[in-house]
PDB file of C-alpha atoms in Angstrom:
ATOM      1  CA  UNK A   1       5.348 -10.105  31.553  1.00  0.00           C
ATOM      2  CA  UNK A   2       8.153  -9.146  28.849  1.00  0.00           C
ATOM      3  CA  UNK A   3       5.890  -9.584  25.216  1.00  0.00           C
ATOM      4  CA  UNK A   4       8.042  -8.209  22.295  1.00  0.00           C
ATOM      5  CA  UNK A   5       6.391  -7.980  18.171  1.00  0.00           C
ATOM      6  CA  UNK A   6       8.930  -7.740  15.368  1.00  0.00           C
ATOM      7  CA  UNK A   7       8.431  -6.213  12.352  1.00  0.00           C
ATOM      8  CA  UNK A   8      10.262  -3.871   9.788  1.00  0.00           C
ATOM      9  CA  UNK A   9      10.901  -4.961   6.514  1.00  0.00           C
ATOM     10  CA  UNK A  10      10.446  -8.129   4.428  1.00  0.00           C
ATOM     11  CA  UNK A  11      13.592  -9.932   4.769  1.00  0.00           C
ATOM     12  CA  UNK A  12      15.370  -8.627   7.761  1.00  0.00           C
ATOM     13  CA  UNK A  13      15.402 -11.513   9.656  1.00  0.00           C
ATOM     14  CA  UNK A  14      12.200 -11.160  11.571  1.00  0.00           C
ATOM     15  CA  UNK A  15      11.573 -14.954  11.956  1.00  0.00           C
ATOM     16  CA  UNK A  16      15.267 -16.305  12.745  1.00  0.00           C
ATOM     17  CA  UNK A  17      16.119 -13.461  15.068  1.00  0.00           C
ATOM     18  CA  UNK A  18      12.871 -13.934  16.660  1.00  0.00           C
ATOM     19  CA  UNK A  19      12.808 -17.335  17.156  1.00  0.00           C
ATOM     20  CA  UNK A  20      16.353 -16.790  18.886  1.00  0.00           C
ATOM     21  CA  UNK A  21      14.491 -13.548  21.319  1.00  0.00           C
ATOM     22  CA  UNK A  22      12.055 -16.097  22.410  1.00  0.00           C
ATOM     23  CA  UNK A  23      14.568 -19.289  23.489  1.00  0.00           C
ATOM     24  CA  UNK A  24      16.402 -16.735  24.982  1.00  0.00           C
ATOM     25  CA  UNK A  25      14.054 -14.623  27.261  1.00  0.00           C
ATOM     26  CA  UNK A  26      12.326 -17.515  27.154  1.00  0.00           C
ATOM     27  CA  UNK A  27       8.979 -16.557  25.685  1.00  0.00           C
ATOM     28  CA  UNK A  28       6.433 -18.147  23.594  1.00  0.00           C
ATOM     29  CA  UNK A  29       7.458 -17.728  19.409  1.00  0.00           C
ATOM     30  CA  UNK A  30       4.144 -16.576  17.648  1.00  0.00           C
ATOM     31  CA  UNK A  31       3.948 -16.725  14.119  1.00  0.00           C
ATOM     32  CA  UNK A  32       2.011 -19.278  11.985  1.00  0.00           C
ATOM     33  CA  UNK A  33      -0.017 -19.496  15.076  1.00  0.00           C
ATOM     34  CA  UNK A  34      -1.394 -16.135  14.805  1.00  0.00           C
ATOM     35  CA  UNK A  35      -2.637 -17.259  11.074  1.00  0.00           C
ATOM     36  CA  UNK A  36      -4.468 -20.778  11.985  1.00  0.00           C
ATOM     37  CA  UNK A  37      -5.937 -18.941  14.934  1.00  0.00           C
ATOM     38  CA  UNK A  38      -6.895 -15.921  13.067  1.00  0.00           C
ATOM     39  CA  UNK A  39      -8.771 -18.371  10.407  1.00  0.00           C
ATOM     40  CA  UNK A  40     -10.477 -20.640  13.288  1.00  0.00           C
ATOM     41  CA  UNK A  41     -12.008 -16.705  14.674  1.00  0.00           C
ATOM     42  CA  UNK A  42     -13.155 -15.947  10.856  1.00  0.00           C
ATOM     43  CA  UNK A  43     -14.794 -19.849  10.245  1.00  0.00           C
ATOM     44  CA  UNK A  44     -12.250 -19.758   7.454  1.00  0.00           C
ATOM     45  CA  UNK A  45      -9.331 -21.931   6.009  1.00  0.00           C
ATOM     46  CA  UNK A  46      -5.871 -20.874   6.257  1.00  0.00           C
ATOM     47  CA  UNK A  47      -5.335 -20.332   3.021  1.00  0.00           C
ATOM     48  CA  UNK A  48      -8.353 -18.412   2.490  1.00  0.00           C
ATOM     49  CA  UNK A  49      -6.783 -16.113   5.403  1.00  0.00           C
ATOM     50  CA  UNK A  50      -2.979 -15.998   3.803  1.00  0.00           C
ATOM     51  CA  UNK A  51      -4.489 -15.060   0.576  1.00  0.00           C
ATOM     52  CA  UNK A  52      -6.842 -12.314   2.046  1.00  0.00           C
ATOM     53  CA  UNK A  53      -3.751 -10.923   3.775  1.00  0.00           C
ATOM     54  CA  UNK A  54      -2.129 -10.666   0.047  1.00  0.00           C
ATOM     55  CA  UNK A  55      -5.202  -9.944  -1.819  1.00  0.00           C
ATOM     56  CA  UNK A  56      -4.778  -6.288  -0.622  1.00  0.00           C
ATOM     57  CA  UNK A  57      -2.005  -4.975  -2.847  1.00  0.00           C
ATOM     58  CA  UNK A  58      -3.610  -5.166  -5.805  1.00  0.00           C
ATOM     59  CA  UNK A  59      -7.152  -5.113  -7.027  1.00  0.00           C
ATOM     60  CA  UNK A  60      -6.805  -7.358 -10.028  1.00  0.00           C
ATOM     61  CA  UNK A  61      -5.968  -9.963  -7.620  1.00  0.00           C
ATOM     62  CA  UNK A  62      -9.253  -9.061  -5.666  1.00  0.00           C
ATOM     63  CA  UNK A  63     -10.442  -9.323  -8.648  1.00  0.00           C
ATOM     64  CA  UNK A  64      -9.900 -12.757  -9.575  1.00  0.00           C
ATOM     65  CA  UNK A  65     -10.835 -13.711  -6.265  1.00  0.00           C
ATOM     66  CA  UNK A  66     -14.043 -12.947  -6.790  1.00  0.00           C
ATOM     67  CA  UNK A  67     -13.836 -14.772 -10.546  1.00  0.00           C
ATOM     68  CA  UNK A  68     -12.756 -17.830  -8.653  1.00  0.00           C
ATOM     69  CA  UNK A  69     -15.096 -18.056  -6.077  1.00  0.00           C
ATOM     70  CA  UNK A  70     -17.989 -17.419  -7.946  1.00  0.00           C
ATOM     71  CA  UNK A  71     -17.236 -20.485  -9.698  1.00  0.00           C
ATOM     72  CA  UNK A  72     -16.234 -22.591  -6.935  1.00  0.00           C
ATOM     73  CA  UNK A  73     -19.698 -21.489  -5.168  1.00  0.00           C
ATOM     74  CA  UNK A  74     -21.241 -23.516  -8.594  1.00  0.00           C
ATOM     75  CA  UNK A  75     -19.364 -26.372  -8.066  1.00  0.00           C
ATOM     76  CA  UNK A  76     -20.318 -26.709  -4.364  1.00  0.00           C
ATOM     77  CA  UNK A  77     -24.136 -26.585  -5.988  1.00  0.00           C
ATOM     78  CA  UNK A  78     -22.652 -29.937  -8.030  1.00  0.00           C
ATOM     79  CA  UNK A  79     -22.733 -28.450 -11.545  1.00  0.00           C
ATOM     80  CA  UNK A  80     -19.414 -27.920 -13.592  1.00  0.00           C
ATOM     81  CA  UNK A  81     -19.203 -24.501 -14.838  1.00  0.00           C
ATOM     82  CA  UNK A  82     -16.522 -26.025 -17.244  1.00  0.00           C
ATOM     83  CA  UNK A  83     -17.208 -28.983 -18.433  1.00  0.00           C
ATOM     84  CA  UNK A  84     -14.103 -31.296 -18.112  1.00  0.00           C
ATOM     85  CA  UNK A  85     -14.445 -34.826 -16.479  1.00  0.00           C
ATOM     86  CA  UNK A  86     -12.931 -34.986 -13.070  1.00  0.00           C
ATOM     87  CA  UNK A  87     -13.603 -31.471 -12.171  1.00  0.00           C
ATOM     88  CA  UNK A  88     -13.508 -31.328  -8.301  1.00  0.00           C
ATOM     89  CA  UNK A  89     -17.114 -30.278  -6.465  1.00  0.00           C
ATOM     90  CA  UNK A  90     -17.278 -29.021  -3.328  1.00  0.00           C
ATOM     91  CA  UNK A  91     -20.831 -30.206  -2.369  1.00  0.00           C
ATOM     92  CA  UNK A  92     -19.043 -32.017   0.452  1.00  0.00           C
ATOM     93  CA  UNK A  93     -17.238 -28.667   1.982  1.00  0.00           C
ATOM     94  CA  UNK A  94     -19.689 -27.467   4.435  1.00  0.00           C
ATOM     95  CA  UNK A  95     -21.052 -24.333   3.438  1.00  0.00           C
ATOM     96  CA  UNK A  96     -20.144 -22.111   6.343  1.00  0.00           C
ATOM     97  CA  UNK A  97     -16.544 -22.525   6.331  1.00  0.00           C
ATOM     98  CA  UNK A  98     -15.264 -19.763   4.035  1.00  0.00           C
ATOM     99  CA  UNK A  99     -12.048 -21.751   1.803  1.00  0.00           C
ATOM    100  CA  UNK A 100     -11.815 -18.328  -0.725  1.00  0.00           C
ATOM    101  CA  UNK A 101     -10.299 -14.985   0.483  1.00  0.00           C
ATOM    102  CA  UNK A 102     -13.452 -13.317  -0.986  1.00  0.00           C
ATOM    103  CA  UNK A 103     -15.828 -14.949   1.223  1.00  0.00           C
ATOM    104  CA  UNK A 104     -14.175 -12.996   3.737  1.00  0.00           C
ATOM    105  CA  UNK A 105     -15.306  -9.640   4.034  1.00  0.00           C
ATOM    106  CA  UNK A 106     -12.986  -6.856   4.740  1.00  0.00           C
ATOM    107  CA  UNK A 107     -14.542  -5.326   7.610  1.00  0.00           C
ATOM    108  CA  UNK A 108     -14.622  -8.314   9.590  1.00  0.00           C
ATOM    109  CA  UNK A 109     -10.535  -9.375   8.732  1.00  0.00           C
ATOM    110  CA  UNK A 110      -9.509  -6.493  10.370  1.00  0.00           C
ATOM    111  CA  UNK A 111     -11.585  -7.004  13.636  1.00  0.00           C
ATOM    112  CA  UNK A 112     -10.521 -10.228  13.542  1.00  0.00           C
ATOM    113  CA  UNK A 113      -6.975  -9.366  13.097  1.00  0.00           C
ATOM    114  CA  UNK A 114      -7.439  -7.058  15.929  1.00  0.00           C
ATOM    115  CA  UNK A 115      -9.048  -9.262  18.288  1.00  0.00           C
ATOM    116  CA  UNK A 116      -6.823 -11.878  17.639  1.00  0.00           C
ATOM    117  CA  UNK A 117      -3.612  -9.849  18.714  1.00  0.00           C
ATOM    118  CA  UNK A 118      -5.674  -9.034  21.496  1.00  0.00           C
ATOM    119  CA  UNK A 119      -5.863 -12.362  22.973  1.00  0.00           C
ATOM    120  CA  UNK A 120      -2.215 -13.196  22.351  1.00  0.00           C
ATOM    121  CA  UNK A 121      -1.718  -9.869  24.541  1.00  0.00           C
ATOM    122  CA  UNK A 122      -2.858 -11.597  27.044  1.00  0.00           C
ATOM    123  CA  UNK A 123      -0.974 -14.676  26.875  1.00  0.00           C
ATOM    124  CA  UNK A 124       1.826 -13.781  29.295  1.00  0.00           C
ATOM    125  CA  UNK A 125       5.809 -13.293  27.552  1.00  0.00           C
ATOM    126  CA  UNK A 126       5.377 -13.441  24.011  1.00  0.00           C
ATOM    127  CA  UNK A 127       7.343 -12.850  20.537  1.00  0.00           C
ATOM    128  CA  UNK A 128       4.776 -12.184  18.170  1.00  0.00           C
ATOM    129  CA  UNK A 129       6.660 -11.990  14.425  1.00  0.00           C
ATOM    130  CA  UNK A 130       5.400 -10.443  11.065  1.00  0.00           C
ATOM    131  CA  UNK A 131       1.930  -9.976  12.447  1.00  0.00           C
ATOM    132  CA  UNK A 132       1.430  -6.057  12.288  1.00  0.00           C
ATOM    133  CA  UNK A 133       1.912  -5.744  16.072  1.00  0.00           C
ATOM    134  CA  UNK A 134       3.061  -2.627  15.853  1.00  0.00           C
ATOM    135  CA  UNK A 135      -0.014  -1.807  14.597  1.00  0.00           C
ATOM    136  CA  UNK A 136      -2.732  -4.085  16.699  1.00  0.00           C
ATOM    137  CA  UNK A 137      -1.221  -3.973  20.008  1.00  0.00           C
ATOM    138  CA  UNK A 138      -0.728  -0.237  20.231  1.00  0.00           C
ATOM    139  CA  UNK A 139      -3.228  -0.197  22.707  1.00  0.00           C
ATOM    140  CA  UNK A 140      -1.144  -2.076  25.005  1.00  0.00           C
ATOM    141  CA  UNK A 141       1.565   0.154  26.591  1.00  0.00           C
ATOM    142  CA  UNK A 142       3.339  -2.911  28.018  1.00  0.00           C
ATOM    143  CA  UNK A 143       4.497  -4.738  24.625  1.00  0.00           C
ATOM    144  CA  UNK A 144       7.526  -3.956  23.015  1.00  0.00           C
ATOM    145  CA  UNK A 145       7.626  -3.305  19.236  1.00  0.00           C
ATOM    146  CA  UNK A 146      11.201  -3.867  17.750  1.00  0.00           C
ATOM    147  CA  UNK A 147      11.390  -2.937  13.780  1.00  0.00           C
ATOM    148  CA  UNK A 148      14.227  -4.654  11.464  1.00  0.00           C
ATOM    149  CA  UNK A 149      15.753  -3.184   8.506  1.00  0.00           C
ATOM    150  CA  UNK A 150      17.977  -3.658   6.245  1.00  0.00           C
ATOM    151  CA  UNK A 151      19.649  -3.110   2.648  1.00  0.00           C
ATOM    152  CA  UNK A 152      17.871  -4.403  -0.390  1.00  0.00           C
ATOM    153  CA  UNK A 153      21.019  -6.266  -1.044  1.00  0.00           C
ATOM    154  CA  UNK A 154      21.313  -7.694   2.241  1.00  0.00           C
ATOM    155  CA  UNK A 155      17.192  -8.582   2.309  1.00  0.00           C
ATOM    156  CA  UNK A 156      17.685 -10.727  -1.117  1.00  0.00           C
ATOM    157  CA  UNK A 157      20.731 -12.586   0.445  1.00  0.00           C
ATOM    158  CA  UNK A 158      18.359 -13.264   3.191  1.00  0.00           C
ATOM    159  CA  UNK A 159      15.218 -14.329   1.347  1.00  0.00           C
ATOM    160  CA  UNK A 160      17.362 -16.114  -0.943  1.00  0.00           C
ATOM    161  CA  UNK A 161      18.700 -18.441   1.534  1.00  0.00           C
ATOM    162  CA  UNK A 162      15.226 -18.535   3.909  1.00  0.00           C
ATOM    163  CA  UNK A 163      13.962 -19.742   0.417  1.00  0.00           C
ATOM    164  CA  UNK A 164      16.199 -21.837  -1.658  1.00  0.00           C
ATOM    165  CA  UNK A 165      16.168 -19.728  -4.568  1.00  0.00           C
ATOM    166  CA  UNK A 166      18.441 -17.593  -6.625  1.00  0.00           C
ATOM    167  CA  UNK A 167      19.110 -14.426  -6.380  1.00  0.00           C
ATOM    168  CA  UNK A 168      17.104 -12.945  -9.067  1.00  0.00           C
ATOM    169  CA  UNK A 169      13.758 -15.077  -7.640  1.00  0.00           C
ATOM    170  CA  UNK A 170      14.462 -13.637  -4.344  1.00  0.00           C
ATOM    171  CA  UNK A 171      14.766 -10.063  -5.178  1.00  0.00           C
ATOM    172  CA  UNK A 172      11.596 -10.432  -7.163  1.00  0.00           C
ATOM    173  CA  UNK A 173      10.076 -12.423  -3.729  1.00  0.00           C
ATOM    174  CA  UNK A 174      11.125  -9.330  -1.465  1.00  0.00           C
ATOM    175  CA  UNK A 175       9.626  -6.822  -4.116  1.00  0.00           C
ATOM    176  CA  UNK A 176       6.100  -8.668  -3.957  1.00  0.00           C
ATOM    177  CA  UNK A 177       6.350  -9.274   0.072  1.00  0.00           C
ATOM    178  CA  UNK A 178       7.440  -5.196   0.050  1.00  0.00           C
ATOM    179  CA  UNK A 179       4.134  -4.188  -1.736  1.00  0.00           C
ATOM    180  CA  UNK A 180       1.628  -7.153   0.258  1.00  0.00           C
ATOM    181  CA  UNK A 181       2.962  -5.994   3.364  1.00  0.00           C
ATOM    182  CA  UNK A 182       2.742  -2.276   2.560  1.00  0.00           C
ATOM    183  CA  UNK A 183      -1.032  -2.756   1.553  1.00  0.00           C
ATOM    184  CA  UNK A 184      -1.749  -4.626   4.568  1.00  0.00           C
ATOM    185  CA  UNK A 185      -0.656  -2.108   6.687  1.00  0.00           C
ATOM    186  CA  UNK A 186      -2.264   0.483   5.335  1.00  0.00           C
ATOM    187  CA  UNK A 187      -5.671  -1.476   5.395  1.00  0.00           C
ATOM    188  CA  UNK A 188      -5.086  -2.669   9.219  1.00  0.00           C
ATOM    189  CA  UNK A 189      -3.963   0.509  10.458  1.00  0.00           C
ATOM    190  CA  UNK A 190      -2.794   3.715   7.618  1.00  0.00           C
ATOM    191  CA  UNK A 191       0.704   2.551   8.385  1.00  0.00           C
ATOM    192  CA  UNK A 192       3.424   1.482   6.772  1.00  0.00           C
ATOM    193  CA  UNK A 193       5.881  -1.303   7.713  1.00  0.00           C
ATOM    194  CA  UNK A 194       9.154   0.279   6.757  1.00  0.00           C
ATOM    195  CA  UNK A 195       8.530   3.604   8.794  1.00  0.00           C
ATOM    196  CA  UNK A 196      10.740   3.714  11.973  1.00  0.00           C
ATOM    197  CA  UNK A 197       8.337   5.409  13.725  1.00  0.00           C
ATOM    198  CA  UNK A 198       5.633   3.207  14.468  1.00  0.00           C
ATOM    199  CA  UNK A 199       8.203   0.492  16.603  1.00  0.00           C
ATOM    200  CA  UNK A 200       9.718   1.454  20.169  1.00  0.00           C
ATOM    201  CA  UNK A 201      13.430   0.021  18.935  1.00  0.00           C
ATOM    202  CA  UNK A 202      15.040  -0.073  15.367  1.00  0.00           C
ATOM    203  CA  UNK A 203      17.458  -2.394  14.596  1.00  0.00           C
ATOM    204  CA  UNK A 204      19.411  -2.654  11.544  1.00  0.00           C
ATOM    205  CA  UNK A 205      20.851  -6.627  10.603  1.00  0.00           C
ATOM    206  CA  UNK A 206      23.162  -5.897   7.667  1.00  0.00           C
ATOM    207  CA  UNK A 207      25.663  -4.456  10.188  1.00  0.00           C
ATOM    208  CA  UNK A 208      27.933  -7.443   9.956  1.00  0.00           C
ATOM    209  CA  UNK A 209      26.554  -8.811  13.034  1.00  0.00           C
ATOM    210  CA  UNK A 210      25.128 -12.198  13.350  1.00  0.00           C
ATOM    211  CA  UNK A 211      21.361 -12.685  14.494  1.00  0.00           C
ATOM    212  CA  UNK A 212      22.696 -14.191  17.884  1.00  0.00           C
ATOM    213  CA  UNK A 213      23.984 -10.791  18.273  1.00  0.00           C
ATOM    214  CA  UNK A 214      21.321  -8.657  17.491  1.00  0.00           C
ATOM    215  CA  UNK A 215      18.918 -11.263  19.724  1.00  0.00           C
ATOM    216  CA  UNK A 216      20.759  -9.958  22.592  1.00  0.00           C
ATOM    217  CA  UNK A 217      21.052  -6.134  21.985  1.00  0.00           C
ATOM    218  CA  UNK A 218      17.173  -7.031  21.721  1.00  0.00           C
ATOM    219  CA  UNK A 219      17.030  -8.399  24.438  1.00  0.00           C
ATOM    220  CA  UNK A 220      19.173  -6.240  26.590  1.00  0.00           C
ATOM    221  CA  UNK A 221      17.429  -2.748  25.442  1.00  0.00           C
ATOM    222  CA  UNK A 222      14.161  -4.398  25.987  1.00  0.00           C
ATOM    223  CA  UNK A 223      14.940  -5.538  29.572  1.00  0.00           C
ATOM    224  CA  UNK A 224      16.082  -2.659  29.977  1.00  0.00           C
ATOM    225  CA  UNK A 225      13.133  -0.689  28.909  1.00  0.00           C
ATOM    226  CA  UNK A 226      10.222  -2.536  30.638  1.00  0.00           C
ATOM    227  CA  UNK A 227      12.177  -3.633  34.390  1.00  0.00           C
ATOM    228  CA  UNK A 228      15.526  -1.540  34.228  1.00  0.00           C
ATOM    229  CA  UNK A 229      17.437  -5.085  34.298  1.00  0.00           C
ATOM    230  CA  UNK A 230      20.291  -6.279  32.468  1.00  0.00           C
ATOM    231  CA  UNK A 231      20.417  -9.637  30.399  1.00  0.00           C
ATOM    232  CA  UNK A 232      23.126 -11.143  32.179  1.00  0.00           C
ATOM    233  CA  UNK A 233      21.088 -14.052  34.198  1.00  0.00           C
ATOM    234  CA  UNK A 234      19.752 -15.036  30.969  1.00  0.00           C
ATOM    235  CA  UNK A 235      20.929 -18.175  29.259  1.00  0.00           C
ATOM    236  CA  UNK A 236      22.543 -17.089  25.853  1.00  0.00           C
ATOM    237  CA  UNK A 237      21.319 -17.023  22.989  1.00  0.00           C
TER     238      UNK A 237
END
């Protein structure tokens, strides 16, 4: 079994050098996966999940959570807290699934987090991206945690084209994904994303290479590291 997770920081190319790591290996490419099964283990929509995952860096947005679901929750009892015609009720929803990120206790996020991981680990040759792996699936000696970095600069560019947006609104996007992602490490595990220490291999990907090329120093160190093989029989990337 070869099963690699990539993190690092927001906008180093975590999900287009991964996907390329997994064709080439070949391995399974885990991503948005990892979020729809995370919400079917918490009875939860994925939304709800996505926004938990955010909710973390700051407490006014817990906050409001809490605002919103309180009056959702009288809605779902079919009175309108508001008054306007056409306000949606959610008598229909049924009442177990959670569809607010503060219906979703803490506590039992970051077991489910953890058991999640846990059954991916299991799942034979894997590239697990952006999902804290270096945090969940410590426990497992035989998984490979590769960390990306990269300049602000060169993380904008990135983001920028990843989201259609100008440079400005991509800056801004890597600043908010900087402070999510720190708070959500720190909540799964007292870690945080951008330290080198917590991965087995650092890569940097504002190097002037393409992400073909740093797929396959990837690939070669981490072949390297788990059979002593080189890449060479491997279809390229």
């Amino acid at each position: 079994m070869l099963a690699l997770t990539i993190g690092g920081q927001a906008g180093a190319g975590g999900p287009e050098i991964g996907q390329l790591l997994a064709r080439s290996l070949p391995a399974r490419y885990i991503q948005h996966l990892a979020v729809r099964r995370l919400a079917r283990r918490l009875n939860a929509t994925v939304e709800a999940v996505s926004r938990k995952e955010l909710s973390f860096a700051s407490r006014r947005t817990r906050v409001a959570d809490l605002l919103e679901l309180l009056i959702e929750r009288l809605g779902r009892y079919g009175s309108d807290p508001v008054g306007f015609p056409g306000l949606p009720l959610y008598a229909q929803v049924p009442p177990s699934l959670r569809m607010h990120p503060a219906e979703i206790a803490d506590d039992d996020y970051v077991k489910a987090v953890y058991d999640t991981a846990a059954q991916f680990a299991q799942e034979g040759d894997i590239v697990l991206v952006k999902r804290a792996g270096a945090i969940t699936l410590r426990r497992f000696p035989e998984i490979i945690h590769v960390g990306l970095f990269a300049s602000r600069h060169a993380r904008t560019m990135r983001m920028s084209r990843r989201l259609g947006v100008g440079y400005l609104d991509a800056n801004a996007a890597v600043s908010a994904l900087d402070a999510a992602r720190r708070a959500w490490y720190e909540k799964l595990g007292g870690a945080d994303p951008a330290d080198p220490a917590i991965y087995d291999m650092k890569f940097h990907t504002d190097f002037g290479e393409e992400d073909g090329e740093v797929a396959r120093r990837i690939v070669d160190e981490a072949l390297d590291m788990r059979f002593g093989m080189p890449a060479s029989a491997l279809a390229p990337v």
